[in-house]
Amino acid sequence: MAGILQQIAQHGQDLKSLQQDKDAVALGLSTWAEIKQIKDQPEHVDNDWSLKDSTVNTNDNASVVRLGDVCTRMPKSSMLAKNRYTKDAVLVEYKTYPPKPEGLGGSEAEDMNFRLDRRVNQLASLLATSGSNALGTLPFKGFVKEADQRHYAFLFNVPEGMGEASPDSLHDMIESPVLGRLWSLSARFKLASDLATIMGGFHMFEWVVKGFQSQSVVFCKSLSEKAPQLSKPFLAGFEYIRPISGSTVGQPLDLSGKNVLYCHPDLQAEPNIEFSKIHDLYSLGVVLLEIGLWLTARQLLQQTRPPRPSTPAEI
């Protein structure tokens, strides 16, 4: 399959036409063509995923993805304009961006903002495509730029059949004695396989995740049982996802605290080196180890460290 895709790309096949070709759709090539166009030709991305005249509210800040709502002002021409606003329950993920460099102004500042907005819309287009094609991400709705807080709020629809509640992360479930009991050995094997498949899918499309960890894996709660749906993991925490040949959305890779435990040693030594698939695979390996031992990397580190003396006499 990979060879066929490369031949299509090398022969200049029109990616737009390929997305609409019936045979390509049947073979699954249309999704590949759509993602490749988003990656290679961001200036040709038709959809603007920014939600105008919208405000976002969330009810907690404990997880990567949290439950919230988005209020959008209705256009005057709408039949629903008398209601003034629509309010929808959404899952929210915040993505920060660095402050404007000192002394930057005028056309340079406008150019920087334009490139940032286009890059974020490129990421939004990827998430919309992956979310609508069962590639392991939540169903994407749009994003709201909140410049006063220097972040974008990426909004996802609550998956069908799921309750309106903040998802549980894999990291929290491993560390929770209650939630941890939900996982059988066979369920953990399936989860490991699912995560490897999701990661492999992004790599096939020449995208790297950058920053993958057990906090990035979330489970929505069933509408009927009010319990996490263990068979449906979603990949979140796309603070740093980017095409292999592209620049990174967000701030430099966070190597502080527990985040460093998921980073390849080369990145720990030189955080500014070019990120590659092998770095993603290292992070995936750490998460698979966590699933196998049912301990987080932080817990494993605590177990391997010698206990600290508590009084001067013990030193």
mmCIF file of C-alpha atoms in Angstrom:
data_model
loop_
_atom_site.group_PDB
_atom_site.id
_atom_site.type_symbol
_atom_site.label_atom_id
_atom_site.label_comp_id
_atom_site.label_asym_id
_atom_site.label_seq_id
_atom_site.Cartn_x
_atom_site.Cartn_y
_atom_site.Cartn_z
ATOM 1 C CA MET A 1 0.000 0.000 0.000
ATOM 2 C CA ALA A 2 2.797 2.421 0.927
ATOM 3 C CA GLY A 3 4.428 1.843 -2.495
ATOM 4 C CA ILE A 4 1.188 2.636 -4.303
ATOM 5 C CA LEU A 5 0.765 5.837 -2.322
ATOM 6 C CA GLN A 6 4.308 6.960 -3.115
ATOM 7 C CA GLN A 7 3.780 6.312 -6.834
ATOM 8 C CA ILE A 8 0.617 8.411 -6.791
ATOM 9 C CA ALA A 9 2.470 11.239 -5.097
ATOM 10 C CA GLN A 10 5.480 11.069 -7.430
ATOM 11 C CA HIS A 11 3.322 11.126 -10.551
ATOM 12 C CA GLY A 12 1.561 14.262 -9.438
ATOM 13 C CA GLN A 13 -1.870 12.737 -9.073
ATOM 14 C CA ASP A 14 -4.410 15.472 -8.351
ATOM 15 C CA LEU A 15 -5.082 14.977 -4.652
ATOM 16 C CA LYS A 16 -8.425 16.764 -4.823
ATOM 17 C CA SER A 17 -9.661 14.462 -7.583
ATOM 18 C CA LEU A 18 -8.384 11.413 -5.751
ATOM 19 C CA GLN A 19 -10.478 12.320 -2.703
ATOM 20 C CA GLN A 20 -13.628 12.175 -4.837
ATOM 21 C CA ASP A 21 -12.761 9.096 -6.900
ATOM 22 C CA LYS A 22 -15.086 6.138 -6.129
ATOM 23 C CA ASP A 23 -12.322 3.540 -6.438
ATOM 24 C CA ALA A 24 -10.026 5.578 -4.194
ATOM 25 C CA VAL A 25 -12.784 5.839 -1.599
ATOM 26 C CA ALA A 26 -13.326 2.057 -1.722
ATOM 27 C CA LEU A 27 -9.587 1.431 -1.230
ATOM 28 C CA GLY A 28 -9.242 3.978 1.553
ATOM 29 C CA LEU A 29 -6.956 6.193 -0.554
ATOM 30 C CA SER A 30 -9.258 9.195 -0.345
ATOM 31 C CA THR A 31 -8.439 9.726 3.334
ATOM 32 C CA TRP A 32 -4.721 9.447 2.567
ATOM 33 C CA ALA A 33 -5.104 12.002 -0.242
ATOM 34 C CA GLU A 34 -7.004 14.401 2.012
ATOM 35 C CA ILE A 35 -4.402 14.244 4.786
ATOM 36 C CA LYS A 36 -1.516 14.504 2.327
ATOM 37 C CA GLN A 37 -3.049 17.633 0.830
ATOM 38 C CA ILE A 38 -3.485 19.146 4.299
ATOM 39 C CA LYS A 39 0.147 18.316 5.089
ATOM 40 C CA ASP A 40 1.791 19.351 1.808
ATOM 41 C CA GLN A 41 -0.536 22.113 0.609
ATOM 42 C CA PRO A 42 -1.884 23.954 3.675
ATOM 43 C CA GLU A 43 -2.579 27.019 1.535
ATOM 44 C CA HIS A 44 -5.179 24.928 -0.346
ATOM 45 C CA VAL A 45 -7.102 23.916 2.776
ATOM 46 C CA ASP A 46 -10.622 25.100 2.000
ATOM 47 C CA ASN A 47 -12.243 24.952 5.424
ATOM 48 C CA ASP A 48 -11.796 27.623 8.047
ATOM 49 C CA TRP A 49 -12.296 25.825 11.350
ATOM 50 C CA SER A 50 -12.242 28.935 13.539
ATOM 51 C CA LEU A 51 -15.587 29.589 15.255
ATOM 52 C CA LYS A 52 -16.420 33.277 15.104
ATOM 53 C CA ASP A 53 -18.350 35.131 17.823
ATOM 54 C CA SER A 54 -17.948 32.182 20.197
ATOM 55 C CA THR A 55 -16.948 31.850 23.838
ATOM 56 C CA VAL A 56 -15.822 28.700 25.633
ATOM 57 C CA ASN A 57 -16.433 27.688 29.246
ATOM 58 C CA THR A 58 -15.073 24.618 31.031
ATOM 59 C CA ASN A 59 -15.997 23.118 34.369
ATOM 60 C CA ASP A 60 -12.575 21.823 35.439
ATOM 61 C CA ASN A 61 -8.904 21.889 34.557
ATOM 62 C CA ALA A 62 -7.865 18.478 35.784
ATOM 63 C CA SER A 63 -7.379 16.691 32.482
ATOM 64 C CA VAL A 64 -6.004 17.221 28.991
ATOM 65 C CA VAL A 65 -9.554 17.080 27.601
ATOM 66 C CA ARG A 66 -12.368 18.459 29.726
ATOM 67 C CA LEU A 67 -16.101 18.941 29.418
ATOM 68 C CA GLY A 68 -17.329 22.427 28.612
ATOM 69 C CA ASP A 69 -19.699 24.361 26.432
ATOM 70 C CA VAL A 70 -19.415 26.782 23.546
ATOM 71 C CA CYS A 71 -21.783 29.716 23.121
ATOM 72 C CA THR A 72 -22.029 31.141 19.597
ATOM 73 C CA ARG A 73 -23.820 34.308 18.561
ATOM 74 C CA MET A 74 -26.315 33.637 15.797
ATOM 75 C CA PRO A 75 -26.056 35.707 12.589
ATOM 76 C CA LYS A 76 -28.821 38.267 12.119
ATOM 77 C CA SER A 77 -30.017 36.491 8.986
ATOM 78 C CA SER A 78 -30.599 33.207 10.831
ATOM 79 C CA MET A 79 -34.124 32.023 11.606
ATOM 80 C CA LEU A 80 -32.859 31.337 15.130
ATOM 81 C CA ALA A 81 -31.467 34.840 15.579
ATOM 82 C CA LYS A 82 -34.210 35.654 18.072
ATOM 83 C CA ASN A 83 -32.458 33.245 20.455
ATOM 84 C CA ARG A 84 -29.263 35.280 19.977
ATOM 85 C CA TYR A 85 -26.974 32.417 21.028
ATOM 86 C CA THR A 86 -26.631 28.670 20.636
ATOM 87 C CA LYS A 87 -25.064 26.648 23.419
ATOM 88 C CA ASP A 88 -23.519 23.217 22.806
ATOM 89 C CA ALA A 89 -21.779 20.753 25.098
ATOM 90 C CA VAL A 90 -18.248 20.061 23.864
ATOM 91 C CA LEU A 91 -14.974 18.508 24.938
ATOM 92 C CA VAL A 92 -12.234 21.128 25.142
ATOM 93 C CA GLU A 93 -8.478 20.916 24.724
ATOM 94 C CA TYR A 94 -6.373 24.060 25.147
ATOM 95 C CA LYS A 95 -3.264 24.741 23.068
ATOM 96 C CA THR A 96 -0.998 27.545 24.211
ATOM 97 C CA TYR A 97 1.290 29.577 21.997
ATOM 98 C CA PRO A 98 4.350 31.701 22.896
ATOM 99 C CA PRO A 99 4.125 35.469 23.387
ATOM 100 C CA LYS A 100 5.085 37.849 20.609
ATOM 101 C CA PRO A 101 8.840 38.557 20.657
ATOM 102 C CA GLU A 102 9.788 41.927 22.096
ATOM 103 C CA GLY A 103 10.216 44.631 19.493
ATOM 104 C CA LEU A 104 8.178 42.771 16.876
ATOM 105 C CA GLY A 105 5.471 44.932 15.377
ATOM 106 C CA GLY A 106 3.826 46.167 12.218
ATOM 107 C CA SER A 107 3.915 43.858 9.220
ATOM 108 C CA GLU A 108 6.222 41.363 10.964
ATOM 109 C CA ALA A 109 3.723 40.833 13.773
ATOM 110 C CA GLU A 110 0.866 40.486 11.273
ATOM 111 C CA ASP A 111 2.874 37.936 9.285
ATOM 112 C CA MET A 112 3.640 35.924 12.416
ATOM 113 C CA ASN A 113 -0.048 35.896 13.406
ATOM 114 C CA PHE A 114 -1.071 34.887 9.884
ATOM 115 C CA ARG A 115 1.383 31.976 9.803
ATOM 116 C CA LEU A 116 0.315 30.840 13.289
ATOM 117 C CA ASP A 117 -3.392 30.959 12.410
ATOM 118 C CA ARG A 118 -2.816 29.059 9.168
ATOM 119 C CA ARG A 119 -0.720 26.458 10.981
ATOM 120 C CA VAL A 120 -3.412 25.993 13.625
ATOM 121 C CA ASN A 121 -6.086 25.680 10.926
ATOM 122 C CA GLN A 122 -3.908 23.020 9.279
ATOM 123 C CA LEU A 123 -3.849 21.069 12.544
ATOM 124 C CA ALA A 124 -7.611 21.560 12.897
ATOM 125 C CA SER A 125 -8.135 20.180 9.388
ATOM 126 C CA LEU A 126 -6.083 17.108 10.249
ATOM 127 C CA LEU A 127 -8.074 16.494 13.424
ATOM 128 C CA ALA A 128 -11.347 16.966 11.537
ATOM 129 C CA THR A 129 -10.275 14.426 8.922
ATOM 130 C CA SER A 130 -8.959 11.891 11.421
ATOM 131 C CA GLY A 131 -11.978 12.328 13.686
ATOM 132 C CA SER A 132 -14.406 11.656 10.841
ATOM 133 C CA ASN A 133 -12.481 8.624 9.566
ATOM 134 C CA ALA A 134 -12.089 6.607 12.781
ATOM 135 C CA LEU A 135 -8.334 7.237 13.032
ATOM 136 C CA GLY A 136 -8.363 7.404 16.812
ATOM 137 C CA THR A 137 -9.169 11.047 17.562
ATOM 138 C CA LEU A 138 -12.317 12.700 18.882
ATOM 139 C CA PRO A 139 -14.894 14.128 16.428
ATOM 140 C CA PHE A 140 -13.682 17.664 15.759
ATOM 141 C CA LYS A 141 -15.984 20.721 15.842
ATOM 142 C CA GLY A 142 -13.702 23.766 15.494
ATOM 143 C CA PHE A 143 -11.474 26.077 17.489
ATOM 144 C CA VAL A 144 -11.734 29.430 19.245
ATOM 145 C CA LYS A 145 -8.727 31.738 19.575
ATOM 146 C CA GLU A 146 -8.537 33.379 23.005
ATOM 147 C CA ALA A 147 -5.733 35.869 22.439
ATOM 148 C CA ASP A 148 -5.934 37.405 25.918
ATOM 149 C CA GLN A 149 -4.956 34.011 27.363
ATOM 150 C CA ARG A 150 -2.561 33.135 24.527
ATOM 151 C CA HIS A 151 -4.225 29.874 23.654
ATOM 152 C CA TYR A 152 -6.573 28.207 21.223
ATOM 153 C CA ALA A 153 -9.513 26.202 22.518
ATOM 154 C CA PHE A 154 -9.904 23.139 20.302
ATOM 155 C CA LEU A 155 -13.464 21.814 20.527
ATOM 156 C CA PHE A 156 -14.677 18.267 19.975
ATOM 157 C CA ASN A 157 -18.202 16.914 19.807
ATOM 158 C CA VAL A 158 -19.137 14.415 22.491
ATOM 159 C CA PRO A 159 -18.936 11.006 20.715
ATOM 160 C CA GLU A 160 -22.244 9.323 19.950
ATOM 161 C CA GLY A 161 -23.490 7.216 22.845
ATOM 162 C CA MET A 162 -21.169 8.921 25.322
ATOM 163 C CA GLY A 163 -22.254 10.935 28.338
ATOM 164 C CA GLU A 164 -21.518 14.614 28.881
ATOM 165 C CA ALA A 165 -18.602 14.274 31.283
ATOM 166 C CA SER A 166 -14.869 14.931 31.244
ATOM 167 C CA PRO A 167 -13.000 11.874 29.918
ATOM 168 C CA ASP A 168 -10.613 9.827 32.057
ATOM 169 C CA SER A 169 -6.985 9.626 30.950
ATOM 170 C CA LEU A 170 -5.056 6.371 30.889
ATOM 171 C CA HIS A 171 -2.568 7.901 33.321
ATOM 172 C CA ASP A 172 -5.285 8.665 35.876
ATOM 173 C CA MET A 173 -6.850 5.225 35.453
ATOM 174 C CA ILE A 174 -3.550 3.454 36.118
ATOM 175 C CA GLU A 175 -3.005 5.477 39.290
ATOM 176 C CA SER A 176 -6.610 5.029 40.483
ATOM 177 C CA PRO A 177 -7.271 1.893 42.596
ATOM 178 C CA VAL A 178 -10.967 2.090 41.642
ATOM 179 C CA LEU A 179 -10.678 2.672 37.886
ATOM 180 C CA GLY A 180 -7.717 0.314 37.631
ATOM 181 C CA ARG A 181 -9.906 -2.624 38.634
ATOM 182 C CA LEU A 182 -11.927 -2.177 35.440
ATOM 183 C CA TRP A 183 -9.028 -3.436 33.316
ATOM 184 C CA SER A 184 -8.618 -7.156 32.617
ATOM 185 C CA LEU A 185 -5.404 -8.499 31.134
ATOM 186 C CA SER A 186 -7.095 -9.053 27.749
ATOM 187 C CA ALA A 187 -8.392 -5.453 27.764
ATOM 188 C CA ARG A 188 -4.869 -4.186 28.382
ATOM 189 C CA PHE A 189 -3.509 -6.281 25.486
ATOM 190 C CA LYS A 190 -6.178 -4.827 23.198
ATOM 191 C CA LEU A 191 -5.421 -1.292 24.352
ATOM 192 C CA ALA A 192 -1.714 -1.755 23.609
ATOM 193 C CA SER A 193 -2.575 -2.996 20.120
ATOM 194 C CA ASP A 194 -5.014 -0.119 19.527
ATOM 195 C CA LEU A 195 -2.478 2.540 20.530
ATOM 196 C CA ALA A 196 0.214 1.052 18.300
ATOM 197 C CA THR A 197 -2.274 1.011 15.401
ATOM 198 C CA ILE A 198 -3.269 4.654 15.986
ATOM 199 C CA MET A 199 0.366 5.757 16.150
ATOM 200 C CA GLY A 200 1.195 3.745 13.030
ATOM 201 C CA GLY A 201 -1.694 5.380 11.190
ATOM 202 C CA PHE A 202 -0.365 8.874 11.830
ATOM 203 C CA HIS A 203 3.133 7.836 10.835
ATOM 204 C CA MET A 204 1.812 6.349 7.600
ATOM 205 C CA PHE A 205 0.469 9.814 6.791
ATOM 206 C CA GLU A 206 3.911 11.283 7.611
ATOM 207 C CA TRP A 207 2.752 12.992 10.795
ATOM 208 C CA VAL A 208 4.450 12.777 14.183
ATOM 209 C CA VAL A 209 2.592 13.297 17.453
ATOM 210 C CA LYS A 210 5.434 14.726 19.605
ATOM 211 C CA GLY A 211 4.651 14.644 23.315
ATOM 212 C CA PHE A 212 2.757 11.333 23.424
ATOM 213 C CA GLN A 213 2.192 10.019 26.968
ATOM 214 C CA SER A 214 -0.458 8.212 28.988
ATOM 215 C CA GLN A 215 -2.160 11.534 29.743
ATOM 216 C CA SER A 216 -2.747 11.774 25.973
ATOM 217 C CA VAL A 217 -4.954 8.662 25.904
ATOM 218 C CA VAL A 218 -8.514 9.404 27.027
ATOM 219 C CA PHE A 219 -11.708 7.403 27.461
ATOM 220 C CA CYS A 220 -15.190 8.911 27.320
ATOM 221 C CA LYS A 221 -17.894 7.700 29.680
ATOM 222 C CA SER A 222 -20.781 5.577 28.467
ATOM 223 C CA LEU A 223 -24.134 7.358 28.429
ATOM 224 C CA SER A 224 -25.896 4.338 29.916
ATOM 225 C CA GLU A 225 -23.318 2.938 32.345
ATOM 226 C CA LYS A 226 -21.544 6.190 33.325
ATOM 227 C CA ALA A 227 -18.283 4.222 33.116
ATOM 228 C CA PRO A 228 -15.269 4.731 30.816
ATOM 229 C CA GLN A 229 -15.548 2.930 27.472
ATOM 230 C CA LEU A 230 -12.319 0.923 27.621
ATOM 231 C CA SER A 231 -12.660 -0.411 24.063
ATOM 232 C CA LYS A 232 -12.631 3.095 22.540
ATOM 233 C CA PRO A 233 -9.418 4.982 23.338
ATOM 234 C CA PHE A 234 -8.990 8.422 21.819
ATOM 235 C CA LEU A 235 -5.690 10.171 21.263
ATOM 236 C CA ALA A 236 -5.643 13.742 22.593
ATOM 237 C CA GLY A 237 -3.041 16.208 23.806
ATOM 238 C CA PHE A 238 -2.117 17.316 20.278
ATOM 239 C CA GLU A 239 -0.161 20.298 21.562
ATOM 240 C CA TYR A 240 2.789 19.500 19.320
ATOM 241 C CA ILE A 241 1.500 17.340 16.442
ATOM 242 C CA ARG A 242 2.997 18.346 13.097
ATOM 243 C CA PRO A 243 3.983 17.031 9.665
ATOM 244 C CA ILE A 244 7.472 15.524 9.683
ATOM 245 C CA SER A 245 8.711 18.297 7.398
ATOM 246 C CA GLY A 246 6.804 21.114 9.120
ATOM 247 C CA SER A 247 7.176 23.445 12.049
ATOM 248 C CA THR A 248 5.657 22.712 15.434
ATOM 249 C CA VAL A 249 2.434 24.247 16.732
ATOM 250 C CA GLY A 250 2.804 25.345 20.335
ATOM 251 C CA GLN A 251 5.773 25.925 22.555
ATOM 252 C CA PRO A 252 9.005 23.884 22.575
ATOM 253 C CA LEU A 253 8.775 20.334 23.851
ATOM 254 C CA ASP A 254 8.118 20.393 27.592
ATOM 255 C CA LEU A 255 10.894 18.503 29.353
ATOM 256 C CA SER A 256 9.860 19.449 32.860
ATOM 257 C CA GLY A 257 8.625 17.130 35.583
ATOM 258 C CA LYS A 258 7.003 13.875 34.588
ATOM 259 C CA ASN A 259 6.912 14.837 30.882
ATOM 260 C CA VAL A 260 10.621 14.093 30.555
ATOM 261 C CA LEU A 261 9.962 10.447 31.433
ATOM 262 C CA TYR A 262 8.345 9.942 28.024
ATOM 263 C CA CYS A 263 11.059 11.710 26.018
ATOM 264 C CA HIS A 264 13.780 9.943 24.046
ATOM 265 C CA PRO A 265 17.259 10.382 25.642
ATOM 266 C CA ASP A 266 18.471 12.261 22.565
ATOM 267 C CA LEU A 267 15.746 14.872 23.110
ATOM 268 C CA GLN A 268 16.660 15.165 26.768
ATOM 269 C CA ALA A 269 20.257 15.889 25.797
ATOM 270 C CA GLU A 270 19.396 18.227 22.885
ATOM 271 C CA PRO A 271 15.770 19.460 23.032
ATOM 272 C CA ASN A 272 16.143 21.437 19.776
ATOM 273 C CA ILE A 273 17.094 18.530 17.508
ATOM 274 C CA GLU A 274 14.663 17.598 14.742
ATOM 275 C CA PHE A 275 11.856 15.389 16.005
ATOM 276 C CA SER A 276 11.359 12.073 14.181
ATOM 277 C CA LYS A 277 9.189 8.966 14.244
ATOM 278 C CA ILE A 278 11.699 7.127 16.437
ATOM 279 C CA HIS A 279 11.072 9.675 19.200
ATOM 280 C CA ASP A 280 7.339 8.963 18.977
ATOM 281 C CA LEU A 281 8.017 5.232 19.154
ATOM 282 C CA TYR A 282 10.107 5.680 22.288
ATOM 283 C CA SER A 283 7.189 7.506 23.944
ATOM 284 C CA LEU A 284 4.822 4.777 22.781
ATOM 285 C CA GLY A 285 7.147 2.182 24.302
ATOM 286 C CA VAL A 286 7.036 3.919 27.685
ATOM 287 C CA VAL A 287 3.221 3.943 27.582
ATOM 288 C CA LEU A 288 3.138 0.256 26.583
ATOM 289 C CA LEU A 289 5.421 -0.487 29.546
ATOM 290 C CA GLU A 290 2.990 1.369 31.796
ATOM 291 C CA ILE A 291 0.123 -0.747 30.444
ATOM 292 C CA GLY A 292 2.086 -3.976 30.887
ATOM 293 C CA LEU A 293 3.161 -3.300 34.471
ATOM 294 C CA TRP A 294 0.070 -1.213 35.282
ATOM 295 C CA LEU A 295 2.245 1.453 36.833
ATOM 296 C CA THR A 296 2.854 4.956 35.514
ATOM 297 C CA ALA A 297 6.375 6.018 34.606
ATOM 298 C CA ARG A 298 6.349 8.297 37.643
ATOM 299 C CA GLN A 299 5.439 5.395 39.929
ATOM 300 C CA LEU A 300 8.151 3.226 38.357
ATOM 301 C CA LEU A 301 10.725 5.952 38.937
ATOM 302 C CA GLN A 302 9.679 6.303 42.562
ATOM 303 C CA GLN A 303 10.082 2.543 43.077
ATOM 304 C CA THR A 304 13.598 2.474 41.627
ATOM 305 C CA ARG A 305 14.920 5.466 43.588
ATOM 306 C CA PRO A 306 16.462 4.779 47.015
ATOM 307 C CA PRO A 307 14.468 6.285 49.876
ATOM 308 C CA ARG A 308 15.646 9.702 50.996
ATOM 309 C CA PRO A 309 16.900 10.035 54.577
ATOM 310 C CA SER A 310 14.385 11.895 56.700
ATOM 311 C CA THR A 311 16.703 13.202 59.438
ATOM 312 C CA PRO A 312 20.332 14.410 59.530
ATOM 313 C CA ALA A 313 21.221 11.452 61.775
ATOM 314 C CA GLU A 314 20.257 9.025 59.014
ATOM 315 C CA ILE A 315 22.576 10.606 56.428
#
